[in-house]
mmCIF file of C-alpha atoms in Angstrom:
data_model
loop_
_atom_site.group_PDB
_atom_site.id
_atom_site.type_symbol
_atom_site.label_atom_id
_atom_site.label_comp_id
_atom_site.label_asym_id
_atom_site.label_seq_id
_atom_site.Cartn_x
_atom_site.Cartn_y
_atom_site.Cartn_z
ATOM 1 C CA UNK A 1 -58.994 -118.623 -46.832
ATOM 2 C CA UNK A 2 -56.960 -115.163 -47.364
ATOM 3 C CA UNK A 3 -58.852 -114.644 -50.586
ATOM 4 C CA UNK A 4 -62.173 -114.872 -48.715
ATOM 5 C CA UNK A 5 -61.135 -112.152 -46.280
ATOM 6 C CA UNK A 6 -60.072 -109.691 -48.813
ATOM 7 C CA UNK A 7 -63.216 -110.102 -50.756
ATOM 8 C CA UNK A 8 -64.812 -107.328 -48.883
ATOM 9 C CA UNK A 9 -62.343 -104.866 -50.353
ATOM 10 C CA UNK A 10 -63.227 -105.750 -53.966
ATOM 11 C CA UNK A 11 -64.753 -102.613 -55.727
ATOM 12 C CA UNK A 12 -68.383 -103.549 -55.841
ATOM 13 C CA UNK A 13 -70.050 -103.881 -59.255
ATOM 14 C CA UNK A 14 -73.733 -104.743 -60.083
ATOM 15 C CA UNK A 15 -74.488 -105.996 -63.588
ATOM 16 C CA UNK A 16 -71.232 -104.179 -64.749
ATOM 17 C CA UNK A 17 -71.964 -100.874 -62.951
ATOM 18 C CA UNK A 18 -69.458 -99.544 -60.450
ATOM 19 C CA UNK A 19 -71.130 -99.150 -57.103
ATOM 20 C CA UNK A 20 -68.236 -97.170 -55.755
ATOM 21 C CA UNK A 21 -69.920 -94.028 -57.381
ATOM 22 C CA UNK A 22 -72.838 -94.390 -55.070
ATOM 23 C CA UNK A 23 -70.591 -95.056 -52.039
ATOM 24 C CA UNK A 24 -68.559 -91.845 -53.021
ATOM 25 C CA UNK A 25 -71.831 -89.800 -53.235
ATOM 26 C CA UNK A 26 -72.688 -90.491 -49.736
ATOM 27 C CA UNK A 27 -70.947 -87.406 -48.176
ATOM 28 C CA UNK A 28 -72.882 -85.115 -50.607
ATOM 29 C CA UNK A 29 -76.156 -86.692 -49.883
ATOM 30 C CA UNK A 30 -75.697 -86.690 -46.029
ATOM 31 C CA UNK A 31 -74.981 -82.960 -45.538
ATOM 32 C CA UNK A 32 -78.002 -80.869 -46.363
ATOM 33 C CA UNK A 33 -76.856 -77.309 -47.556
ATOM 34 C CA UNK A 34 -77.609 -74.647 -45.056
ATOM 35 C CA UNK A 35 -80.699 -72.541 -45.740
ATOM 36 C CA UNK A 36 -80.389 -68.803 -46.438
ATOM 37 C CA UNK A 37 -82.242 -67.915 -43.158
ATOM 38 C CA UNK A 38 -80.260 -66.466 -40.257
ATOM 39 C CA UNK A 39 -80.851 -69.079 -37.730
ATOM 40 C CA UNK A 40 -79.974 -72.547 -39.045
ATOM 41 C CA UNK A 41 -80.993 -75.993 -37.501
ATOM 42 C CA UNK A 42 -78.887 -78.052 -35.105
ATOM 43 C CA UNK A 43 -77.375 -80.250 -37.896
ATOM 44 C CA UNK A 44 -76.230 -77.256 -40.151
ATOM 45 C CA UNK A 45 -74.909 -75.437 -36.976
ATOM 46 C CA UNK A 46 -72.953 -78.525 -36.048
ATOM 47 C CA UNK A 47 -71.488 -78.667 -39.726
ATOM 48 C CA UNK A 48 -70.779 -74.956 -39.678
ATOM 49 C CA UNK A 49 -68.915 -75.188 -36.278
ATOM 50 C CA UNK A 50 -66.888 -78.139 -37.373
ATOM 51 C CA UNK A 51 -65.807 -76.567 -40.803
ATOM 52 C CA UNK A 52 -65.121 -73.129 -39.116
ATOM 53 C CA UNK A 53 -62.987 -74.513 -36.184
ATOM 54 C CA UNK A 54 -61.307 -77.028 -38.353
ATOM 55 C CA UNK A 55 -60.162 -74.473 -40.995
ATOM 56 C CA UNK A 56 -59.011 -71.888 -38.258
ATOM 57 C CA UNK A 57 -56.930 -74.637 -36.664
ATOM 58 C CA UNK A 58 -55.428 -76.067 -39.806
ATOM 59 C CA UNK A 59 -54.623 -72.716 -41.444
ATOM 60 C CA UNK A 60 -53.073 -71.064 -38.475
ATOM 61 C CA UNK A 61 -49.641 -72.020 -39.214
ATOM 62 C CA UNK A 62 -49.832 -71.262 -42.879
ATOM 63 C CA UNK A 63 -49.189 -67.784 -44.138
ATOM 64 C CA UNK A 64 -51.818 -65.757 -46.183
ATOM 65 C CA UNK A 65 -50.906 -66.973 -49.395
ATOM 66 C CA UNK A 66 -51.781 -70.527 -48.559
ATOM 67 C CA UNK A 67 -55.126 -69.629 -47.394
ATOM 68 C CA UNK A 68 -56.576 -69.917 -50.837
ATOM 69 C CA UNK A 69 -56.414 -73.622 -50.000
ATOM 70 C CA UNK A 70 -59.082 -73.246 -47.216
ATOM 71 C CA UNK A 71 -61.989 -74.645 -49.445
ATOM 72 C CA UNK A 72 -59.827 -77.688 -50.794
ATOM 73 C CA UNK A 73 -58.750 -78.718 -47.376
ATOM 74 C CA UNK A 74 -62.191 -78.253 -45.833
ATOM 75 C CA UNK A 75 -63.881 -80.373 -48.529
ATOM 76 C CA UNK A 76 -61.243 -82.999 -48.412
ATOM 77 C CA UNK A 77 -61.503 -83.442 -44.549
ATOM 78 C CA UNK A 78 -65.303 -83.619 -44.739
ATOM 79 C CA UNK A 79 -65.150 -86.152 -47.623
ATOM 80 C CA UNK A 80 -62.566 -88.315 -46.066
ATOM 81 C CA UNK A 81 -63.906 -88.417 -42.506
ATOM 82 C CA UNK A 82 -67.566 -89.107 -43.717
ATOM 83 C CA UNK A 83 -66.323 -91.894 -46.133
ATOM 84 C CA UNK A 84 -64.086 -93.373 -43.148
ATOM 85 C CA UNK A 85 -66.806 -93.413 -40.570
ATOM 86 C CA UNK A 86 -69.619 -94.555 -42.814
ATOM 87 C CA UNK A 87 -67.431 -97.483 -43.743
ATOM 88 C CA UNK A 88 -67.755 -98.781 -40.204
ATOM 89 C CA UNK A 89 -71.417 -99.516 -40.371
ATOM 90 C CA UNK A 90 -71.994 -103.209 -41.246
ATOM 91 C CA UNK A 91 -72.171 -104.140 -44.845
ATOM 92 C CA UNK A 92 -71.101 -100.842 -46.180
ATOM 93 C CA UNK A 93 -68.200 -100.352 -48.612
ATOM 94 C CA UNK A 94 -65.511 -97.912 -47.616
ATOM 95 C CA UNK A 95 -63.967 -96.235 -50.723
ATOM 96 C CA UNK A 96 -61.010 -95.079 -48.817
ATOM 97 C CA UNK A 97 -59.792 -98.679 -48.499
ATOM 98 C CA UNK A 98 -58.944 -98.580 -52.199
ATOM 99 C CA UNK A 99 -55.301 -97.614 -52.673
ATOM 100 C CA UNK A 100 -56.470 -96.091 -56.179
ATOM 101 C CA UNK A 101 -58.758 -93.499 -54.475
ATOM 102 C CA UNK A 102 -56.196 -92.571 -51.896
ATOM 103 C CA UNK A 103 -53.326 -92.331 -54.429
ATOM 104 C CA UNK A 104 -55.736 -90.239 -56.710
ATOM 105 C CA UNK A 105 -55.957 -87.611 -53.917
ATOM 106 C CA UNK A 106 -52.415 -87.849 -52.434
ATOM 107 C CA UNK A 107 -50.292 -87.578 -55.719
ATOM 108 C CA UNK A 108 -52.012 -84.569 -57.420
ATOM 109 C CA UNK A 109 -52.271 -82.609 -54.172
ATOM 110 C CA UNK A 110 -48.758 -83.224 -53.144
ATOM 111 C CA UNK A 111 -47.540 -82.496 -56.579
ATOM 112 C CA UNK A 112 -49.581 -79.330 -56.604
ATOM 113 C CA UNK A 113 -47.671 -78.131 -53.346
ATOM 114 C CA UNK A 114 -44.211 -79.038 -54.739
ATOM 115 C CA UNK A 115 -45.098 -77.325 -58.113
ATOM 116 C CA UNK A 116 -46.268 -74.093 -56.142
ATOM 117 C CA UNK A 117 -43.069 -74.162 -54.196
ATOM 118 C CA UNK A 118 -40.746 -74.441 -57.117
ATOM 119 C CA UNK A 119 -42.668 -71.797 -58.978
ATOM 120 C CA UNK A 120 -43.054 -69.283 -56.327
ATOM 121 C CA UNK A 121 -39.507 -69.612 -54.666
ATOM 122 C CA UNK A 122 -37.407 -72.251 -56.467
ATOM 123 C CA UNK A 123 -34.226 -71.471 -54.214
ATOM 124 C CA UNK A 124 -36.351 -71.898 -50.962
ATOM 125 C CA UNK A 125 -38.034 -75.019 -52.211
ATOM 126 C CA UNK A 126 -34.565 -76.539 -53.168
ATOM 127 C CA UNK A 127 -33.183 -75.490 -49.865
ATOM 128 C CA UNK A 128 -35.479 -77.893 -48.081
ATOM 129 C CA UNK A 129 -33.429 -80.571 -49.506
ATOM 130 C CA UNK A 130 -30.422 -79.662 -47.133
ATOM 131 C CA UNK A 131 -31.061 -79.302 -43.500
ATOM 132 C CA UNK A 132 -29.056 -76.280 -41.915
ATOM 133 C CA UNK A 133 -25.686 -77.088 -40.038
ATOM 134 C CA UNK A 134 -24.991 -80.218 -42.090
ATOM 135 C CA UNK A 135 -21.190 -81.012 -42.174
ATOM 136 C CA UNK A 136 -19.790 -80.720 -45.734
ATOM 137 C CA UNK A 137 -18.810 -84.233 -46.383
ATOM 138 C CA UNK A 138 -22.423 -85.544 -45.723
ATOM 139 C CA UNK A 139 -23.974 -82.825 -48.110
ATOM 140 C CA UNK A 140 -24.330 -84.983 -51.252
ATOM 141 C CA UNK A 141 -25.760 -88.052 -49.350
ATOM 142 C CA UNK A 142 -28.114 -86.000 -47.424
ATOM 143 C CA UNK A 143 -29.427 -84.272 -50.494
ATOM 144 C CA UNK A 144 -30.130 -87.716 -52.055
ATOM 145 C CA UNK A 145 -31.933 -88.842 -48.730
ATOM 146 C CA UNK A 146 -33.916 -85.775 -48.559
ATOM 147 C CA UNK A 147 -35.038 -86.064 -52.235
ATOM 148 C CA UNK A 148 -36.022 -89.548 -51.536
ATOM 149 C CA UNK A 149 -38.068 -88.608 -48.615
ATOM 150 C CA UNK A 150 -39.608 -85.902 -50.711
ATOM 151 C CA UNK A 151 -40.714 -88.193 -53.508
ATOM 152 C CA UNK A 152 -41.966 -90.936 -51.115
ATOM 153 C CA UNK A 153 -44.549 -88.526 -49.391
ATOM 154 C CA UNK A 154 -47.378 -89.118 -51.870
ATOM 155 C CA UNK A 155 -46.928 -92.834 -51.673
ATOM 156 C CA UNK A 156 -46.832 -92.702 -47.914
ATOM 157 C CA UNK A 157 -49.834 -90.394 -47.856
ATOM 158 C CA UNK A 158 -52.032 -92.676 -49.958
ATOM 159 C CA UNK A 159 -50.680 -96.001 -48.488
ATOM 160 C CA UNK A 160 -51.087 -94.786 -44.770
ATOM 161 C CA UNK A 161 -54.761 -94.219 -45.208
ATOM 162 C CA UNK A 162 -55.423 -97.234 -47.197
ATOM 163 C CA UNK A 163 -53.369 -99.603 -44.945
ATOM 164 C CA UNK A 164 -55.033 -98.261 -41.664
ATOM 165 C CA UNK A 165 -58.518 -98.723 -42.913
ATOM 166 C CA UNK A 166 -57.825 -101.982 -44.492
ATOM 167 C CA UNK A 167 -56.270 -103.419 -41.421
ATOM 168 C CA UNK A 168 -59.056 -102.215 -39.258
ATOM 169 C CA UNK A 169 -61.710 -103.631 -41.562
ATOM 170 C CA UNK A 170 -59.908 -106.917 -41.841
ATOM 171 C CA UNK A 171 -59.524 -107.314 -38.014
ATOM 172 C CA UNK A 172 -63.079 -106.586 -37.614
ATOM 173 C CA UNK A 173 -63.986 -109.244 -40.192
ATOM 174 C CA UNK A 174 -61.681 -111.851 -38.460
ATOM 175 C CA UNK A 175 -62.755 -111.197 -34.906
ATOM 176 C CA UNK A 176 -66.427 -111.202 -35.905
ATOM 177 C CA UNK A 177 -66.201 -114.297 -37.856
ATOM 178 C CA UNK A 178 -64.417 -115.900 -34.845
ATOM 179 C CA UNK A 179 -66.970 -114.810 -32.400
ATOM 180 C CA UNK A 180 -69.776 -116.219 -34.773
ATOM 181 C CA UNK A 181 -68.225 -119.602 -35.426
ATOM 182 C CA UNK A 182 -67.467 -120.022 -31.641
ATOM 183 C CA UNK A 183 -70.978 -118.947 -30.622
ATOM 184 C CA UNK A 184 -72.525 -122.296 -30.047
ATOM 185 C CA UNK A 185 -69.767 -124.381 -29.123
ATOM 186 C CA UNK A 186 -67.482 -122.143 -26.847
ATOM 187 C CA UNK A 187 -69.754 -119.379 -25.699
ATOM 188 C CA UNK A 188 -67.360 -117.899 -22.987
ATOM 189 C CA UNK A 189 -64.696 -117.505 -25.929
ATOM 190 C CA UNK A 190 -67.190 -116.104 -28.053
ATOM 191 C CA UNK A 191 -68.209 -113.564 -25.485
ATOM 192 C CA UNK A 192 -64.681 -112.536 -25.168
ATOM 193 C CA UNK A 193 -64.273 -112.143 -28.870
ATOM 194 C CA UNK A 194 -67.403 -109.823 -28.820
ATOM 195 C CA UNK A 195 -65.719 -107.828 -26.123
ATOM 196 C CA UNK A 196 -62.715 -107.625 -28.173
ATOM 197 C CA UNK A 197 -64.814 -106.619 -31.205
ATOM 198 C CA UNK A 198 -66.378 -103.817 -29.196
ATOM 199 C CA UNK A 199 -63.113 -102.407 -28.260
ATOM 200 C CA UNK A 200 -61.924 -102.773 -31.745
ATOM 201 C CA UNK A 201 -64.903 -100.840 -33.168
ATOM 202 C CA UNK A 202 -64.188 -98.036 -30.717
ATOM 203 C CA UNK A 203 -60.723 -98.073 -32.008
ATOM 204 C CA UNK A 204 -61.590 -98.053 -35.523
ATOM 205 C CA UNK A 205 -64.036 -95.044 -35.074
ATOM 206 C CA UNK A 206 -61.040 -93.197 -33.594
ATOM 207 C CA UNK A 207 -58.618 -94.323 -36.380
ATOM 208 C CA UNK A 208 -61.116 -93.406 -39.193
ATOM 209 C CA UNK A 209 -61.296 -89.807 -37.721
ATOM 210 C CA UNK A 210 -57.560 -89.461 -37.024
ATOM 211 C CA UNK A 211 -56.352 -90.829 -40.361
ATOM 212 C CA UNK A 212 -58.658 -88.496 -42.218
ATOM 213 C CA UNK A 213 -57.288 -85.523 -40.130
ATOM 214 C CA UNK A 214 -53.695 -86.767 -40.558
ATOM 215 C CA UNK A 215 -54.245 -86.946 -44.388
ATOM 216 C CA UNK A 216 -55.369 -83.422 -44.554
ATOM 217 C CA UNK A 217 -52.872 -82.203 -41.728
ATOM 218 C CA UNK A 218 -49.842 -83.604 -43.708
ATOM 219 C CA UNK A 219 -51.037 -82.001 -46.837
ATOM 220 C CA UNK A 220 -51.158 -78.736 -44.897
ATOM 221 C CA UNK A 221 -47.686 -79.175 -43.761
ATOM 222 C CA UNK A 222 -46.536 -79.745 -47.367
ATOM 223 C CA UNK A 223 -48.333 -76.621 -48.312
ATOM 224 C CA UNK A 224 -46.707 -74.659 -45.410
ATOM 225 C CA UNK A 225 -43.209 -75.733 -46.427
ATOM 226 C CA UNK A 226 -43.877 -74.383 -50.072
ATOM 227 C CA UNK A 227 -45.688 -71.238 -49.525
ATOM 228 C CA UNK B 1 -55.405 -107.921 -52.706
ATOM 229 C CA UNK B 2 -58.269 -106.786 -54.877
ATOM 230 C CA UNK B 3 -57.221 -103.158 -54.350
ATOM 231 C CA UNK B 4 -54.120 -103.724 -56.357
ATOM 232 C CA UNK B 5 -56.252 -104.780 -59.338
ATOM 233 C CA UNK B 6 -55.450 -101.824 -61.781
ATOM 234 C CA UNK B 7 -58.815 -102.195 -63.720
ATOM 235 C CA UNK B 8 -60.978 -99.872 -61.904
ATOM 236 C CA UNK B 9 -58.242 -97.437 -60.993
ATOM 237 C CA UNK B 10 -58.864 -94.827 -63.539
ATOM 238 C CA UNK B 11 -62.558 -94.957 -63.272
ATOM 239 C CA UNK B 12 -62.330 -94.421 -59.346
ATOM 240 C CA UNK B 13 -59.855 -91.659 -59.824
ATOM 241 C CA UNK B 14 -62.346 -89.781 -62.402
ATOM 242 C CA UNK B 15 -65.331 -90.425 -60.186
ATOM 243 C CA UNK B 16 -63.734 -89.457 -56.856
ATOM 244 C CA UNK B 17 -62.149 -86.059 -58.417
ATOM 245 C CA UNK B 18 -65.742 -85.412 -60.107
ATOM 246 C CA UNK B 19 -67.495 -85.736 -56.880
ATOM 247 C CA UNK B 20 -64.686 -83.920 -55.026
ATOM 248 C CA UNK B 21 -64.653 -80.975 -57.307
ATOM 249 C CA UNK B 22 -68.035 -80.519 -58.395
ATOM 250 C CA UNK B 23 -70.473 -81.766 -55.658
ATOM 251 C CA UNK B 24 -68.701 -81.096 -52.430
ATOM 252 C CA UNK B 25 -67.396 -77.624 -52.714
ATOM 253 C CA UNK B 26 -70.713 -75.961 -53.228
ATOM 254 C CA UNK B 27 -72.010 -77.645 -50.090
ATOM 255 C CA UNK B 28 -69.075 -76.244 -48.094
ATOM 256 C CA UNK B 29 -69.111 -72.897 -49.597
ATOM 257 C CA UNK B 30 -72.735 -72.279 -48.667
ATOM 258 C CA UNK B 31 -71.765 -72.265 -44.921
ATOM 259 C CA UNK B 32 -71.268 -68.685 -44.018
ATOM 260 C CA UNK B 33 -69.124 -67.533 -41.246
ATOM 261 C CA UNK B 34 -70.551 -64.155 -39.800
ATOM 262 C CA UNK B 35 -67.743 -61.755 -38.899
ATOM 263 C CA UNK B 36 -66.420 -62.632 -35.509
ATOM 264 C CA UNK B 37 -64.446 -59.911 -34.006
ATOM 265 C CA UNK B 38 -60.813 -60.916 -33.106
ATOM 266 C CA UNK B 39 -58.608 -59.403 -30.615
ATOM 267 C CA UNK B 40 -56.474 -57.837 -33.464
ATOM 268 C CA UNK B 41 -59.183 -55.796 -34.904
ATOM 269 C CA UNK B 42 -60.812 -54.655 -31.562
ATOM 270 C CA UNK B 43 -59.479 -51.333 -30.579
ATOM 271 C CA UNK B 44 -59.351 -50.328 -26.941
ATOM 272 C CA UNK B 45 -61.300 -47.084 -26.403
ATOM 273 C CA UNK B 46 -58.847 -44.479 -25.426
ATOM 274 C CA UNK B 47 -59.454 -43.824 -21.771
ATOM 275 C CA UNK B 48 -59.717 -40.077 -21.083
ATOM 276 C CA UNK B 49 -58.831 -39.034 -17.543
ATOM 277 C CA UNK B 50 -61.738 -36.971 -16.224
ATOM 278 C CA UNK B 51 -60.434 -33.984 -14.328
ATOM 279 C CA UNK B 52 -62.825 -32.495 -11.694
ATOM 280 C CA UNK B 53 -64.343 -29.137 -12.823
ATOM 281 C CA UNK B 54 -63.255 -27.350 -9.678
ATOM 282 C CA UNK B 55 -59.407 -27.991 -10.085
#
């Protein structure tokens, strides 16, 4: 029974070809590039506004040195939010439910911020491992604890996104299969399940967008610490 | 959990970074943001007091 439910997360292949590549292409295909003329159409204007306001908002606490990350953070945000929200359509595959993909983004980007921090100002970067005003006897333990919390960041970043999306999709599948199986025998229970499904879908749309935002926000915070 | 199957991990890493590095940035870069004047760059015109000629 449990294996059946998790089968939706199996990376789809067709005749040996990984279909995840097509799913990953979706963000590139859905956003037409803006044309060189001065006044763009509604869709382009909307994209433009989104990217502009997102970058303004996320780079405001970061000093000028970190602004070179603007393109990377904007691309990551658009990529993740598109993949997450598209996955809520029925019968689509969400690449961000794959732990491999989320770790593939989390680990290198986190490592980049850490390496940047250690290269530019190693003392300052190491200073993050000891909060100000710690009593002397607690210093060794706290350094160990802070180092562990530093090392667990990429795991948390990747696992957070994976778990949130997987759990959401799983719930949707469970509730919808319950509603479907109850449809003929107990119609009232089925209609309650459909109501729950509607609320769940609304929640999942919010979660999809929020989780993408949280991923990029946390990366920007790690950048802010190290720049 | 099928996500924990390590078989497609490297392929997924390669594909996702390929698309993330090669295909997405050009799309984002083509968006232009014409200069919006911010309060820092705007300078207030110096108000010259105007004295009446007959004083």
